[in-house]
Amino acid sequence: MNKKKEDALNRLRTIEGHVRGVARMVEQDAYCIEILQQVLATQRAVDQLKRELRHTHLETCVTKALWEKNDEKRERAIRELLDIFSALIRG
């Protein structure tokens, strides 16, 4: 398994642990601020995963598509980037 894939899976496991922790805290009627802190930790982990995925996509898929001789593949890559950045801005 390559390093980037391993890192993404580890981050997903961390996120999964955070979410389980939030569920336990809600079940146990934990103090709201403590739950919010756990939710913020989860959000930070998700944000980091998004950054890593965007970076990897730009380094690999987009770079490869832009070097293609096929106009459709280049246009698709650009359209996908515009869509994802638009979603991130709305987000």
Tab-separated table of N, CA, C and O in Angstrom:
chain	number	residue	atom	x	y	z
A	1	MET	N	0.861	-1.176	0.000
A	1	MET	CA	0.000	0.000	0.000
A	1	MET	C	0.907	1.240	0.000
A	1	MET	O	1.896	1.286	0.709
A	2	ASN	N	0.527	2.236	-0.808
A	2	ASN	CA	1.376	3.430	-0.862
A	2	ASN	C	1.139	4.328	0.358
A	2	ASN	O	0.137	4.220	1.053
A	3	LYS	N	2.083	5.213	0.588
A	3	LYS	CA	2.077	6.062	1.790
A	3	LYS	C	0.849	6.968	1.862
A	3	LYS	O	0.232	7.112	2.915
A	4	LYS	N	0.466	7.583	0.749
A	4	LYS	CA	-0.685	8.487	0.757
A	4	LYS	C	-1.978	7.735	1.078
A	4	LYS	O	-2.817	8.228	1.822
A	5	LYS	N	-2.120	6.550	0.535
A	5	LYS	CA	-3.312	5.742	0.806
A	5	LYS	C	-3.336	5.333	2.278
A	5	LYS	O	-4.369	5.421	2.942
A	6	GLU	N	-2.194	4.921	2.791
A	6	GLU	CA	-2.090	4.543	4.202
A	6	GLU	C	-2.416	5.722	5.117
A	6	GLU	O	-3.145	5.579	6.100
A	7	ASP	N	-1.899	6.898	4.775
A	7	ASP	CA	-2.184	8.107	5.564
A	7	ASP	C	-3.678	8.439	5.546
A	7	ASP	O	-4.254	8.797	6.578
A	8	ALA	N	-4.309	8.332	4.379
A	8	ALA	CA	-5.747	8.621	4.263
A	8	ALA	C	-6.548	7.639	5.106
A	8	ALA	O	-7.488	8.034	5.812
A	9	LEU	N	-6.194	6.374	5.052
A	9	LEU	CA	-6.913	5.377	5.848
A	9	LEU	C	-6.731	5.619	7.344
A	9	LEU	O	-7.679	5.482	8.125
A	10	ASN	N	-5.530	5.997	7.747
A	10	ASN	CA	-5.291	6.304	9.164
A	10	ASN	C	-6.119	7.508	9.599
A	10	ASN	O	-6.694	7.526	10.684
A	11	ARG	N	-6.192	8.524	8.746
A	11	ARG	CA	-6.988	9.704	9.080
A	11	ARG	C	-8.465	9.325	9.182
A	11	ARG	O	-9.177	9.780	10.065
A	12	LEU	N	-8.935	8.470	8.278
A	12	LEU	CA	-10.333	8.022	8.329
A	12	LEU	C	-10.618	7.239	9.617
A	12	LEU	O	-11.688	7.384	10.207
A	13	ARG	N	-9.664	6.456	10.049
A	13	ARG	CA	-9.837	5.721	11.317
A	13	ARG	C	-9.915	6.698	12.494
A	13	ARG	O	-10.689	6.498	13.433
A	14	THR	N	-9.101	7.744	12.428
A	14	THR	CA	-9.145	8.778	13.467
A	14	THR	C	-10.507	9.452	13.482
A	14	THR	O	-11.108	9.649	14.539
A	15	ILE	N	-10.998	9.804	12.293
A	15	ILE	CA	-12.317	10.436	12.176
A	15	ILE	C	-13.387	9.501	12.726
A	15	ILE	O	-14.262	9.931	13.495
A	16	GLU	N	-13.298	8.242	12.382
A	16	GLU	CA	-14.258	7.250	12.875
A	16	GLU	C	-14.238	7.189	14.400
A	16	GLU	O	-15.279	7.158	15.059
A	17	GLY	N	-13.046	7.229	14.981
A	17	GLY	CA	-12.924	7.219	16.439
A	17	GLY	C	-13.539	8.462	17.068
A	17	GLY	O	-14.215	8.381	18.103
A	18	HIS	N	-13.315	9.609	16.442
A	18	HIS	CA	-13.918	10.855	16.937
A	18	HIS	C	-15.445	10.761	16.914
A	18	HIS	O	-16.117	11.140	17.877
A	19	VAL	N	-15.992	10.265	15.808
A	19	VAL	CA	-17.452	10.174	15.676
A	19	VAL	C	-18.020	9.208	16.715
A	19	VAL	O	-19.039	9.498	17.352
A	20	ARG	N	-17.350	8.088	16.908
A	20	ARG	CA	-17.807	7.157	17.954
A	20	ARG	C	-17.768	7.822	19.328
A	20	ARG	O	-18.657	7.623	20.154
A	21	GLY	N	-16.712	8.607	19.561
A	21	GLY	CA	-16.592	9.321	20.823
A	21	GLY	C	-17.729	10.311	21.020
A	21	GLY	O	-18.288	10.419	22.116
A	22	VAL	N	-18.089	11.018	19.966
A	22	VAL	CA	-19.203	11.963	20.048
A	22	VAL	C	-20.496	11.217	20.372
A	22	VAL	O	-21.272	11.638	21.242
A	23	ALA	N	-20.728	10.099	19.705
A	23	ALA	CA	-21.950	9.316	19.957
A	23	ALA	C	-22.000	8.850	21.413
A	23	ALA	O	-23.043	8.954	22.071
A	24	ARG	N	-20.876	8.363	21.923
A	24	ARG	CA	-20.832	7.928	23.328
A	24	ARG	C	-21.131	9.084	24.272
A	24	ARG	O	-21.877	8.941	25.238
A	25	MET	N	-20.548	10.225	23.974
A	25	MET	CA	-20.746	11.394	24.826
A	25	MET	C	-22.208	11.826	24.830
A	25	MET	O	-22.752	12.167	25.884
A	26	VAL	N	-22.843	11.790	23.665
A	26	VAL	CA	-24.262	12.149	23.587
A	26	VAL	C	-25.090	11.138	24.369
A	26	VAL	O	-25.976	11.510	25.147
A	27	GLU	N	-24.784	9.854	24.190
A	27	GLU	CA	-25.514	8.808	24.932
A	27	GLU	C	-25.382	8.995	26.435
A	27	GLU	O	-26.311	8.732	27.195
A	28	GLN	N	-24.215	9.449	26.878
A	28	GLN	CA	-23.946	9.595	28.308
A	28	GLN	C	-24.297	10.990	28.831
A	28	GLN	O	-23.958	11.322	29.972
A	29	ASP	N	-24.961	11.787	28.008
A	29	ASP	CA	-25.340	13.148	28.398
A	29	ASP	C	-24.148	13.968	28.890
A	29	ASP	O	-24.217	14.665	29.902
A	30	ALA	N	-23.064	13.898	28.133
A	30	ALA	CA	-21.864	14.665	28.481
A	30	ALA	C	-22.153	16.163	28.371
A	30	ALA	O	-23.109	16.587	27.719
A	31	TYR	N	-21.303	16.924	28.991
A	31	TYR	CA	-21.410	18.386	28.982
A	31	TYR	C	-21.284	18.874	27.534
A	31	TYR	O	-20.406	18.445	26.780
A	32	CYS	N	-22.178	19.775	27.142
A	32	CYS	CA	-22.273	20.240	25.747
A	32	CYS	C	-20.943	20.739	25.192
A	32	CYS	O	-20.577	20.437	24.054
A	33	ILE	N	-20.211	21.491	25.979
A	33	ILE	CA	-18.941	22.041	25.512
A	33	ILE	C	-17.950	20.927	25.202
A	33	ILE	O	-17.214	20.993	24.214
A	34	GLU	N	-17.947	19.883	26.002
A	34	GLU	CA	-17.052	18.750	25.742
A	34	GLU	C	-17.432	18.055	24.441
A	34	GLU	O	-16.554	17.646	23.668
A	35	ILE	N	-18.730	17.934	24.181
A	35	ILE	CA	-19.193	17.335	22.925
A	35	ILE	C	-18.761	18.224	21.757
A	35	ILE	O	-18.245	17.731	20.746
A	36	LEU	N	-18.960	19.526	21.907
A	36	LEU	CA	-18.562	20.459	20.844
A	36	LEU	C	-17.060	20.387	20.567
A	36	LEU	O	-16.628	20.447	19.407
A	37	GLN	N	-16.262	20.239	21.605
A	37	GLN	CA	-14.813	20.124	21.409
A	37	GLN	C	-14.478	18.864	20.604
A	37	GLN	O	-13.609	18.891	19.728
A	38	GLN	N	-15.179	17.790	20.893
A	38	GLN	CA	-14.956	16.549	20.145
A	38	GLN	C	-15.413	16.704	18.695
A	38	GLN	O	-14.758	16.221	17.780
A	39	VAL	N	-16.530	17.402	18.485
A	39	VAL	CA	-17.012	17.657	17.122
A	39	VAL	C	-15.991	18.508	16.365
A	39	VAL	O	-15.707	18.251	15.184
A	40	LEU	N	-15.424	19.507	17.022
A	40	LEU	CA	-14.400	20.341	16.383
A	40	LEU	C	-13.167	19.524	16.011
A	40	LEU	O	-12.583	19.719	14.939
A	41	ALA	N	-12.764	18.606	16.864
A	41	ALA	CA	-11.630	17.733	16.555
A	41	ALA	C	-11.952	16.868	15.330
A	41	ALA	O	-11.095	16.664	14.462
A	42	THR	N	-13.189	16.404	15.260
A	42	THR	CA	-13.620	15.614	14.112
A	42	THR	C	-13.564	16.461	12.845
A	42	THR	O	-13.056	16.022	11.802
A	43	GLN	N	-14.062	17.684	12.949
A	43	GLN	CA	-14.065	18.589	11.794
A	43	GLN	C	-12.641	18.877	11.314
A	43	GLN	O	-12.378	18.892	10.116
A	44	ARG	N	-11.728	19.095	12.241
A	44	ARG	CA	-10.334	19.347	11.860
A	44	ARG	C	-9.744	18.142	11.126
A	44	ARG	O	-9.018	18.305	10.142
A	45	ALA	N	-10.049	16.947	11.608
A	45	ALA	CA	-9.545	15.743	10.949
A	45	ALA	C	-10.134	15.601	9.544
A	45	ALA	O	-9.428	15.239	8.595
A	46	VAL	N	-11.413	15.899	9.382
A	46	VAL	CA	-12.054	15.847	8.057
A	46	VAL	C	-11.432	16.913	7.149
A	46	VAL	O	-11.125	16.644	5.979
A	47	ASP	N	-11.226	18.101	7.669
A	47	ASP	CA	-10.609	19.170	6.879
A	47	ASP	C	-9.212	18.779	6.400
A	47	ASP	O	-8.843	19.044	5.256
A	48	GLN	N	-8.443	18.160	7.269
A	48	GLN	CA	-7.102	17.718	6.893
A	48	GLN	C	-7.175	16.652	5.802
A	48	GLN	O	-6.406	16.687	4.841
A	49	LEU	N	-8.104	15.734	5.919
A	49	LEU	CA	-8.288	14.710	4.892
A	49	LEU	C	-8.652	15.361	3.558
A	49	LEU	O	-8.099	14.998	2.513
A	50	LYS	N	-9.536	16.349	3.579
A	50	LYS	CA	-9.916	17.051	2.348
A	50	LYS	C	-8.697	17.715	1.710
A	50	LYS	O	-8.505	17.630	0.499
A	51	ARG	N	-7.875	18.373	2.529
A	51	ARG	CA	-6.672	19.029	1.995
A	51	ARG	C	-5.740	18.015	1.345
A	51	ARG	O	-5.218	18.236	0.247
A	52	GLU	N	-5.534	16.902	2.029
A	52	GLU	CA	-4.638	15.876	1.499
A	52	GLU	C	-5.178	15.286	0.196
A	52	GLU	O	-4.417	15.076	-0.755
A	53	LEU	N	-6.482	15.033	0.144
A	53	LEU	CA	-7.078	14.479	-1.073
A	53	LEU	C	-6.989	15.467	-2.237
A	53	LEU	O	-6.680	15.078	-3.371
A	54	ARG	N	-7.258	16.740	-1.966
A	54	ARG	CA	-7.140	17.758	-3.026
A	54	ARG	C	-5.706	17.815	-3.554
A	54	ARG	O	-5.477	17.835	-4.761
A	55	HIS	N	-4.757	17.828	-2.643
A	55	HIS	CA	-3.347	17.912	-3.030
A	55	HIS	C	-2.948	16.700	-3.877
A	55	HIS	O	-2.320	16.850	-4.941
A	56	THR	N	-3.313	15.526	-3.434
A	56	THR	CA	-2.991	14.307	-4.171
A	56	THR	C	-3.655	14.318	-5.549
A	56	THR	O	-3.031	13.956	-6.552
A	57	HIS	N	-4.904	14.749	-5.593
A	57	HIS	CA	-5.617	14.799	-6.869
A	57	HIS	C	-4.928	15.757	-7.836
A	57	HIS	O	-4.752	15.449	-9.020
A	58	LEU	N	-4.519	16.921	-7.335
A	58	LEU	CA	-3.821	17.882	-8.194
A	58	LEU	C	-2.480	17.330	-8.675
A	58	LEU	O	-2.112	17.501	-9.843
A	59	GLU	N	-1.753	16.660	-7.786
A	59	GLU	CA	-0.444	16.112	-8.150
A	59	GLU	C	-0.536	14.978	-9.158
A	59	GLU	O	0.380	14.795	-9.957
A	60	THR	N	-1.603	14.213	-9.096
A	60	THR	CA	-1.686	13.001	-9.917
A	60	THR	C	-2.704	13.140	-11.040
A	60	THR	O	-2.338	13.347	-12.191
A	61	CYS	N	-3.946	13.044	-10.720
A	61	CYS	CA	-5.016	12.981	-11.721
A	61	CYS	C	-5.074	14.221	-12.603
A	61	CYS	O	-5.141	14.116	-13.835
A	62	VAL	N	-5.043	15.387	-11.993
A	62	VAL	CA	-5.170	16.626	-12.771
A	62	VAL	C	-3.932	16.830	-13.639
A	62	VAL	O	-4.043	17.146	-14.831
A	63	THR	N	-2.757	16.642	-13.064
A	63	THR	CA	-1.529	16.808	-13.827
A	63	THR	C	-1.519	15.884	-15.033
A	63	THR	O	-1.206	16.299	-16.153
A	64	LYS	N	-1.883	14.630	-14.819
A	64	LYS	CA	-1.930	13.658	-15.918
A	64	LYS	C	-2.945	14.092	-16.985
A	64	LYS	O	-2.660	14.053	-18.177
A	65	ALA	N	-4.109	14.526	-16.554
A	65	ALA	CA	-5.162	14.922	-17.502
A	65	ALA	C	-4.750	16.138	-18.318
A	65	ALA	O	-5.056	16.228	-19.511
A	66	LEU	N	-4.049	17.085	-17.700
A	66	LEU	CA	-3.647	18.287	-18.417
A	66	LEU	C	-2.587	18.010	-19.485
A	66	LEU	O	-2.467	18.759	-20.454
A	67	TRP	N	-1.836	16.943	-19.314
A	67	TRP	CA	-0.838	16.564	-20.302
A	67	TRP	C	-1.425	15.700	-21.420
A	67	TRP	O	-0.752	15.439	-22.415
A	68	GLU	N	-2.664	15.284	-21.252
A	68	GLU	CA	-3.330	14.461	-22.269
A	68	GLU	C	-3.493	15.238	-23.573
A	68	GLU	O	-3.698	16.444	-23.565
A	69	LYS	N	-3.457	14.515	-24.663
A	69	LYS	CA	-3.736	15.123	-25.959
A	69	LYS	C	-5.246	15.209	-26.189
A	69	LYS	O	-5.709	15.950	-27.036
A	70	ASN	N	-5.982	14.472	-25.387
A	70	ASN	CA	-7.432	14.404	-25.511
A	70	ASN	C	-8.074	15.628	-24.837
A	70	ASN	O	-8.001	15.787	-23.618
A	71	ASP	N	-8.692	16.494	-25.651
A	71	ASP	CA	-9.321	17.710	-25.123
A	71	ASP	C	-10.409	17.400	-24.099
A	71	ASP	O	-10.555	18.125	-23.111
A	72	GLU	N	-11.171	16.344	-24.326
A	72	GLU	CA	-12.260	15.987	-23.405
A	72	GLU	C	-11.730	15.697	-22.004
A	72	GLU	O	-12.321	16.120	-21.013
A	73	LYS	N	-10.632	14.967	-21.920
A	73	LYS	CA	-10.060	14.628	-20.611
A	73	LYS	C	-9.548	15.878	-19.895
A	73	LYS	O	-9.727	16.029	-18.696
A	74	ARG	N	-8.913	16.772	-20.653
A	74	ARG	CA	-8.428	18.019	-20.042
A	74	ARG	C	-9.599	18.867	-19.564
A	74	ARG	O	-9.589	19.380	-18.441
A	75	GLU	N	-10.605	19.004	-20.399
A	75	GLU	CA	-11.776	19.804	-20.035
A	75	GLU	C	-12.512	19.204	-18.848
A	75	GLU	O	-12.984	19.934	-17.967
A	76	ARG	N	-12.594	17.883	-18.787
A	76	ARG	CA	-13.243	17.219	-17.660
A	76	ARG	C	-12.494	17.518	-16.362
A	76	ARG	O	-13.099	17.823	-15.332
A	77	ALA	N	-11.166	17.427	-16.400
A	77	ALA	CA	-10.357	17.690	-15.206
A	77	ALA	C	-10.568	19.123	-14.725
A	77	ALA	O	-10.724	19.373	-13.524
A	78	ILE	N	-10.591	20.057	-15.648
A	78	ILE	CA	-10.794	21.462	-15.282
A	78	ILE	C	-12.200	21.667	-14.727
A	78	ILE	O	-12.385	22.339	-13.714
A	79	ARG	N	-13.195	21.065	-15.356
A	79	ARG	CA	-14.578	21.180	-14.887
A	79	ARG	C	-14.723	20.594	-13.479
A	79	ARG	O	-15.365	21.179	-12.613
A	80	GLU	N	-14.091	19.445	-13.242
A	80	GLU	CA	-14.145	18.829	-11.911
A	80	GLU	C	-13.507	19.735	-10.860
A	80	GLU	O	-14.035	19.877	-9.756
A	81	LEU	N	-12.386	20.342	-11.208
A	81	LEU	CA	-11.734	21.261	-10.271
A	81	LEU	C	-12.629	22.450	-9.956
A	81	LEU	O	-12.771	22.839	-8.791
A	82	LEU	N	-13.218	23.022	-10.982
A	82	LEU	CA	-14.112	24.149	-10.765
A	82	LEU	C	-15.289	23.755	-9.889
A	82	LEU	O	-15.677	24.492	-8.981
A	83	ASP	N	-15.846	22.579	-10.132
A	83	ASP	CA	-16.982	22.096	-9.332
A	83	ASP	C	-16.598	21.905	-7.872
A	83	ASP	O	-17.328	22.318	-6.972
A	84	ILE	N	-15.452	21.280	-7.636
A	84	ILE	CA	-15.067	21.002	-6.248
A	84	ILE	C	-14.696	22.289	-5.514
A	84	ILE	O	-15.057	22.468	-4.350
A	85	PHE	N	-14.011	23.202	-6.186
A	85	PHE	CA	-13.685	24.472	-5.528
A	85	PHE	C	-14.943	25.300	-5.285
A	85	PHE	O	-15.052	25.962	-4.253
A	86	SER	N	-15.882	25.224	-6.185
A	86	SER	CA	-17.151	25.920	-5.986
A	86	SER	C	-17.888	25.349	-4.759
A	86	SER	O	-18.400	26.080	-3.933
A	87	ALA	N	-17.890	24.023	-4.647
A	87	ALA	CA	-18.535	23.375	-3.496
A	87	ALA	C	-17.814	23.741	-2.196
A	87	ALA	O	-18.461	23.961	-1.171
A	88	LEU	N	-16.509	23.833	-2.232
A	88	LEU	CA	-15.745	24.197	-1.032
A	88	LEU	C	-16.039	25.630	-0.605
A	88	LEU	O	-16.137	25.915	0.589
A	89	ILE	N	-16.199	26.501	-1.556
A	89	ILE	CA	-16.510	27.897	-1.238
A	89	ILE	C	-17.897	28.011	-0.615
A	89	ILE	O	-18.096	28.727	0.359
A	90	ARG	N	-18.860	27.266	-1.166
A	90	ARG	CA	-20.227	27.291	-0.616
A	90	ARG	C	-20.285	26.656	0.758
A	90	ARG	O	-21.082	27.024	1.592
A	91	GLY	N	-19.398	25.680	0.962
A	91	GLY	CA	-19.408	24.835	2.021
A	91	GLY	C	-19.425	24.874	3.381
A	91	GLY	O	-19.794	24.452	4.297
